[in-house]
């Protein structure tokens, strides 16, 4: 999954021959799952038609302050357009447009949008080699970079003039991967490993039966997604579940029993910076597992159970650099019991689910949680989707790591 998924990207097109490649840029952004709007300088319409771009982007294309097609003369709001964008990408960026951007000139809708946009701006220069090397162009580059804009450098090759040299706009694929890499490099959990447990565990009674629970694994999978979206390499150790993920930053390690989960978690804990244990691990397992299916005989049947190892506690005992998060599901004296677990398991944060809250717990897509931190802060959240709870949790972790 691309980091550009669901991002609002505004593509600015200026009047250079490379504008014909803008159609491919739109296609690649759409393929990455982004929402695209296009804003053009009037002269760029000589190089590529707004119809092509609106068809590919599935949105109207803006090239003037007033919608000429509309008898009511509707004003195209450049401020709204600038605020809509999570990213503004100007490709191709001509020497003319860059000089104007560098000097605050705004005599067309693209330039006015640039001046009102608050989001990161990328520009991909495209021009002939002598224009590219001209002192005034270099001055534009310097000024634009000093304003915090990001340059996607031009490549070297045959130019429209027939000359060979520097100035050819970066290839559409390279423009997209430049932006993806740039975003990823800035994510707060870039280079960090996050270990997460999810789902139930199944404890075998015989070859066909087990002791399990109703955990769906949804909360853990949402946490994995939220951590991966912040750039983390996620190791997701999960018990049997129907949940799926195709996030390229999440490596799923399926396990069945508490013992398998314990072993898998310990394989990855040392190299992790954050561990979040949301699995509903069985506290007890059958003391002995029958190797053949147990036949019914007596009217009552007893299974002797023994305690499983507490994975979370074992991690707390050997904790070094790790930020350790546990979950607690309580029915009464919630805060007191959760605080007790936080201390006895040496946690940095505990997420409390109270079964007294409607919409919290197993099998539902919502959750209502309270965070309790090791410095005794209690943060109550309202009922939210599990995806939102996961995002809140990651933000809380970032806040504590930053403090
Ligand atoms: N946990 C674990 N290994 C176990 C049991 C629980 O890692 N064998 C983790 C869970 O993933 C969760 C937290 O511990 O993060 C839950 O704590 P626990 O004390 O087990 O809570 P309860 O099972 O609710 O305990 P109790 O029945 O004592 O309230």
XYZ file of C-alpha atoms and ligand atoms in Angstrom:
432
model
C 0.000 0.000 0.000
C 1.370 3.421 -0.924
C 1.817 6.123 1.694
C -0.089 8.336 -0.771
C -3.329 6.364 -0.246
C -6.220 8.729 0.584
C -3.970 11.804 0.348
C -5.404 14.863 -1.428
C -2.890 15.779 -4.089
C -3.113 18.945 -6.128
C -1.156 18.678 -9.352
C -0.060 21.979 -10.879
C 0.781 21.993 -14.573
C 2.690 24.765 -16.329
C 3.431 25.419 -19.992
C 6.309 23.153 -20.898
C 6.407 20.320 -23.411
C 6.825 17.882 -20.476
C 3.178 18.683 -19.618
C 2.185 15.755 -21.834
C 3.697 13.506 -19.141
C 1.343 14.960 -16.528
C -1.318 12.481 -17.651
C 0.967 9.645 -16.480
C 1.600 11.420 -13.187
C -2.167 11.626 -12.570
C -2.530 7.913 -13.415
C 0.252 6.940 -11.009
C -1.201 9.018 -8.167
C -4.638 7.485 -8.753
C -3.085 4.005 -8.779
C -1.459 4.822 -5.427
C -4.940 5.524 -4.031
C -4.673 9.332 -3.849
C -7.418 11.887 -4.637
C -6.289 14.199 -7.418
C -7.265 17.680 -8.500
C -5.455 19.527 -11.259
C -4.730 23.228 -11.545
C -3.167 24.550 -14.787
C -1.689 27.774 -16.062
C -3.712 29.023 -19.047
C -0.772 28.511 -21.449
C -0.274 24.867 -20.371
C -3.594 24.003 -22.060
C -1.703 24.250 -25.387
C 0.320 21.205 -24.318
C -2.320 18.969 -22.740
C -6.094 19.315 -22.617
C -8.061 19.845 -19.394
C -10.457 17.154 -20.673
C -7.694 14.507 -20.571
C -6.749 15.532 -17.058
C -10.279 15.772 -15.692
C -11.106 12.350 -17.158
C -8.058 10.778 -15.558
C -8.359 12.610 -12.235
C -12.170 12.230 -12.093
C -12.369 15.872 -10.964
C -12.877 19.264 -12.614
C -9.666 20.953 -13.751
C -9.011 24.599 -12.834
C -7.205 26.978 -15.171
C -8.755 30.380 -14.495
C -10.171 32.308 -11.552
C -13.638 32.214 -13.088
C -15.326 29.142 -14.512
C -15.712 30.256 -18.143
C -18.005 27.356 -19.045
C -20.542 28.465 -16.479
C -22.986 31.258 -17.374
C -23.155 32.282 -13.717
C -19.421 32.970 -13.787
C -18.614 30.831 -10.745
C -15.408 31.860 -9.002
C -12.843 29.053 -8.685
C -11.740 29.394 -5.106
C -7.957 29.047 -5.036
C -7.888 29.367 -1.244
C -10.193 26.371 -0.831
C -8.152 24.436 -3.369
C -4.946 25.211 -1.506
C -6.472 24.161 1.812
C -7.939 20.962 0.317
C -4.471 19.765 -0.680
C -2.290 17.593 1.551
C 0.421 17.993 -1.095
C 0.886 20.385 -4.004
C 3.036 19.015 -6.815
C 3.991 21.323 -9.674
C 5.161 19.201 -12.588
C 6.357 20.412 -14.977
C 7.552 23.635 -13.365
C 8.777 26.067 -16.018
C 11.419 28.755 -15.490
C 8.666 31.360 -15.884
C 6.368 29.885 -13.185
C 9.261 29.258 -10.789
C 10.469 32.862 -11.159
C 6.954 34.070 -10.353
C 6.599 31.664 -7.397
C 9.953 32.876 -6.095
C 8.770 36.470 -6.194
C 5.180 36.217 -5.029
C 3.620 37.000 -8.400
C 0.128 35.555 -8.637
C -1.430 36.448 -11.951
C -3.017 33.053 -12.579
C -4.917 30.505 -10.502
C -1.947 28.128 -10.130
C 0.218 30.867 -8.640
C -2.569 32.169 -6.390
C -3.155 28.610 -5.151
C 0.566 28.216 -4.486
C 0.563 31.362 -2.372
C -2.424 30.216 -0.321
C -1.419 26.551 0.099
C -0.246 25.564 3.570
C 0.791 22.029 2.614
C 4.227 20.801 1.426
C 4.979 21.902 -2.142
C 7.110 19.874 -4.572
C 8.267 21.225 -7.915
C 9.756 19.304 -10.835
C 11.612 21.718 -13.131
C 11.552 21.144 -16.873
C 13.301 23.320 -19.469
C 16.124 23.490 -21.922
C 19.671 22.992 -20.613
C 20.795 26.632 -20.948
C 17.650 27.894 -19.237
C 18.229 25.337 -16.466
C 21.772 26.605 -15.892
C 20.879 30.316 -16.108
C 21.757 32.331 -13.024
C 18.176 33.594 -12.715
C 16.833 30.003 -12.734
C 19.354 29.048 -10.064
C 18.213 32.061 -8.056
C 14.611 30.827 -8.365
C 15.647 27.343 -7.155
C 17.470 28.828 -4.162
C 14.564 31.061 -3.226
C 11.968 28.305 -3.618
C 14.051 25.921 -1.501
C 14.566 28.610 1.130
C 10.752 28.913 1.415
C 10.642 25.191 2.302
C 9.520 23.893 -1.099
C 11.066 20.641 -2.287
C 12.722 20.255 -5.653
C 12.467 17.046 -7.647
C 15.642 17.485 -9.711
C 15.496 17.341 -13.490
C 17.293 14.547 -15.279
C 19.793 14.587 -18.107
C 18.952 13.446 -21.620
C 17.614 14.506 -24.964
C 15.552 17.670 -24.707
C 12.696 18.948 -26.879
C 15.123 21.371 -28.558
C 17.159 18.407 -29.807
C 20.028 19.349 -27.487
C 21.230 16.877 -24.903
C 21.766 17.979 -21.304
C 20.217 18.676 -17.928
C 16.660 20.010 -17.730
C 14.455 17.071 -18.659
C 11.630 16.687 -16.149
C 12.085 13.685 -13.834
C 10.178 10.607 -15.069
C 6.586 10.327 -13.709
C 7.535 7.136 -11.778
C 10.526 8.935 -10.246
C 8.390 11.937 -9.289
C 5.937 9.685 -7.444
C 8.630 7.647 -5.701
C 10.552 10.834 -4.750
C 7.438 12.134 -2.985
C 6.659 8.768 -1.340
C 10.208 8.480 -0.024
C 10.230 12.075 1.187
C 7.014 11.529 3.166
C 8.226 8.227 4.588
C 11.529 9.758 5.676
C 9.656 12.270 7.808
C 7.341 9.827 9.567
C 7.882 9.763 13.345
C 8.333 5.988 13.617
C 10.620 5.653 10.590
C 13.371 3.116 11.407
C 11.563 1.848 14.527
C 10.288 -1.686 15.058
C 6.907 -2.062 16.735
C 5.861 -5.446 18.087
C 2.116 -6.043 18.416
C 0.057 -9.012 19.592
C -3.531 -9.527 18.447
C -6.428 -11.951 18.526
C -7.200 -14.903 20.774
C -5.100 -17.951 21.514
C -6.404 -21.504 21.180
C -5.312 -24.039 23.782
C -5.662 -27.610 22.559
C -7.677 -30.174 24.527
C -7.286 -32.931 21.940
C -6.626 -32.916 18.147
C -10.070 -31.401 17.393
C -11.014 -29.305 20.435
C -9.590 -26.253 22.091
C -10.237 -23.586 24.718
C -10.486 -20.157 23.072
C -12.235 -16.820 23.336
C -14.230 -14.412 21.189
C -11.459 -11.918 20.434
C -11.718 -10.876 16.754
C -8.197 -9.436 16.551
C -9.597 -6.220 15.043
C -8.116 -3.896 17.661
C -4.607 -5.332 17.217
C -4.803 -5.173 13.415
C -5.927 -1.534 13.590
C -3.008 -0.723 15.892
C -0.659 -2.433 13.438
C -2.070 -0.277 10.626
C -1.788 2.917 12.644
C 1.844 2.140 13.592
C 2.737 1.217 9.989
C 1.154 4.455 8.752
C 3.586 6.295 11.019
C 6.466 4.576 9.237
C 7.174 1.740 11.716
C 8.265 -1.755 10.712
C 5.512 -3.751 12.405
C 5.775 -7.329 13.616
C 2.208 -8.499 14.207
C 2.026 -11.738 16.196
C -1.555 -12.884 15.916
C -3.660 -15.750 17.147
C -6.302 -17.333 14.851
C -8.377 -14.553 13.242
C -10.163 -13.584 10.025
C -8.485 -10.163 9.958
C -6.268 -9.396 6.991
C -3.684 -6.776 6.137
C -1.751 -6.034 2.976
C 0.285 -3.166 4.392
C 3.833 -3.627 3.167
C 5.223 -2.445 6.529
C 3.399 -5.156 8.501
C 4.919 -8.595 8.836
C 2.289 -11.042 10.134
C 3.427 -13.949 12.350
C 0.495 -16.331 12.863
C 0.479 -18.420 16.035
C -2.144 -20.608 17.713
C -1.380 -21.141 21.397
C -0.184 -18.895 24.234
C 3.092 -20.818 24.249
C 3.673 -20.162 20.541
C 2.785 -16.504 21.040
C 5.239 -16.265 23.954
C 8.063 -17.762 21.872
C 7.349 -15.628 18.788
C 7.086 -12.407 20.809
C 10.405 -13.082 22.572
C 12.105 -13.622 19.185
C 11.351 -10.009 18.230
C 11.254 -8.107 21.524
C 14.972 -7.312 21.854
C 15.092 -5.495 18.509
C 11.787 -3.641 19.102
C 11.450 -0.079 20.380
C 7.732 -0.346 21.143
C 5.666 -3.398 22.163
C 1.865 -3.285 22.333
C 0.185 -6.400 23.677
C -3.488 -6.389 22.758
C -4.006 -10.139 22.355
C -6.574 -11.913 24.517
C -4.171 -14.615 25.647
C -5.624 -17.636 27.434
C -4.686 -17.486 31.109
C -4.975 -21.283 31.450
C -4.436 -24.272 29.174
C -5.180 -28.005 29.580
C -2.404 -29.564 31.628
C -2.171 -32.468 29.205
C -3.332 -32.634 25.603
C -4.879 -35.942 24.471
C -3.194 -37.215 21.317
C -6.437 -38.843 20.123
C -9.965 -37.425 20.084
C -11.518 -37.830 23.535
C -14.591 -40.113 23.436
C -17.645 -39.300 25.528
C -18.085 -41.659 28.466
C -19.092 -40.322 31.876
C -21.874 -37.780 32.426
C -19.375 -35.224 33.692
C -15.916 -34.517 32.438
C -13.138 -32.527 34.052
C -10.144 -30.928 32.403
C -7.265 -29.972 34.625
C -5.843 -26.596 33.635
C -2.473 -24.992 34.280
C -1.473 -21.356 34.024
C 0.031 -20.047 30.788
C 3.026 -17.727 31.004
C 2.066 -14.052 31.185
C 3.774 -12.715 28.054
C 3.312 -9.051 28.960
C 4.750 -9.541 32.435
C 7.740 -11.423 31.048
C 8.481 -8.482 28.730
C 8.187 -6.006 31.607
C 10.766 -8.021 33.548
C 13.434 -7.780 30.830
C 12.478 -4.319 29.556
C 15.374 -2.093 28.416
C 14.755 0.584 25.754
C 11.271 -0.685 24.930
C 8.108 1.324 25.465
C 5.688 -1.297 26.758
C 1.902 -1.098 26.420
C -0.661 -3.515 27.845
C -4.435 -3.827 27.743
C -6.779 -4.453 30.639
C -10.376 -5.567 30.377
C -12.176 -4.935 33.640
C -15.738 -5.104 34.944
C -15.337 -3.331 38.301
C -12.783 -1.186 40.180
C -11.453 -0.570 36.680
C -8.923 2.213 37.302
C -7.550 0.579 40.436
C -7.090 -2.838 38.795
C -5.612 -1.336 35.627
C -3.140 0.727 37.667
C -2.181 -2.439 39.548
C -1.406 -4.195 36.241
C 0.554 -1.194 34.959
C 2.807 -1.357 38.002
C 3.136 -5.109 38.442
C 3.941 -5.636 34.743
C 6.323 -2.642 34.537
C 4.365 -0.925 31.740
C 4.656 2.596 30.342
C 0.988 2.738 29.379
C -2.113 0.638 29.879
C -5.273 0.774 27.796
C -8.331 0.117 29.913
C -11.538 -1.279 28.417
C -14.408 -1.319 30.816
C -17.058 -3.903 30.139
C -19.489 -1.482 31.780
C -19.173 0.688 28.681
C -21.540 -0.090 25.823
C -19.707 -0.598 22.514
C -16.416 -1.639 24.141
C -14.741 -5.023 23.978
C -14.967 -8.125 21.802
C -16.668 -8.531 18.448
C -17.699 -4.887 17.944
C -16.076 -2.339 15.663
C -16.023 0.370 18.326
C -14.160 0.760 21.569
C -14.181 3.071 24.568
C -10.879 3.279 26.322
C -9.046 5.064 29.081
C -5.271 5.459 28.927
C -3.336 5.301 32.182
C 0.312 6.296 31.988
C 3.255 5.343 34.201
C 3.257 8.913 35.505
C -0.311 8.383 36.686
C -2.050 10.449 34.031
C -5.591 9.238 33.286
C -6.941 10.103 29.847
C -10.535 9.143 29.074
C -11.724 8.831 25.479
C -15.253 8.719 24.109
C -16.703 5.814 22.141
C -14.811 5.655 18.829
C -14.132 3.254 15.994
C -11.276 0.845 16.683
C -9.283 2.544 13.895
C -9.613 5.890 15.719
C -8.705 4.303 19.054
C -5.587 2.854 17.399
C -4.612 6.309 16.123
C -5.202 7.851 19.563
C -3.033 5.147 21.093
C -0.149 5.760 18.684
C -0.386 9.532 19.302
C -0.300 8.910 23.068
C 2.816 6.731 22.661
C 4.520 9.417 20.513
C 3.625 12.033 23.131
C 5.135 9.982 25.967
C 8.243 9.116 23.923
C 8.706 12.796 23.140
C 8.322 13.962 26.729
N -1.413 -10.968 28.540
C -0.289 -11.621 28.095
N -0.114 -12.942 28.369
C -1.006 -13.639 29.096
C -2.167 -12.979 29.555
C -2.339 -11.639 29.258
O 0.524 -10.992 27.433
N -0.801 -14.935 29.329
C -1.571 -9.536 28.268
C -2.721 -9.157 27.372
O -2.331 -9.119 26.012
C -3.090 -7.789 27.890
C -2.811 -7.885 29.374
O -1.841 -8.908 29.481
O -2.240 -6.785 27.362
C -4.005 -8.281 30.138
O -3.599 -8.465 31.453
P -4.154 -9.621 32.350
O -3.565 -9.447 33.695
O -4.027 -10.928 31.737
O -5.591 -9.234 32.308
P -6.699 -10.223 32.540
O -6.553 -11.431 31.662
O -7.922 -9.418 32.354
O -6.318 -10.610 34.009
P -7.290 -10.867 35.178
O -8.108 -11.994 34.717
O -6.375 -11.170 36.278
O -8.018 -9.578 35.350
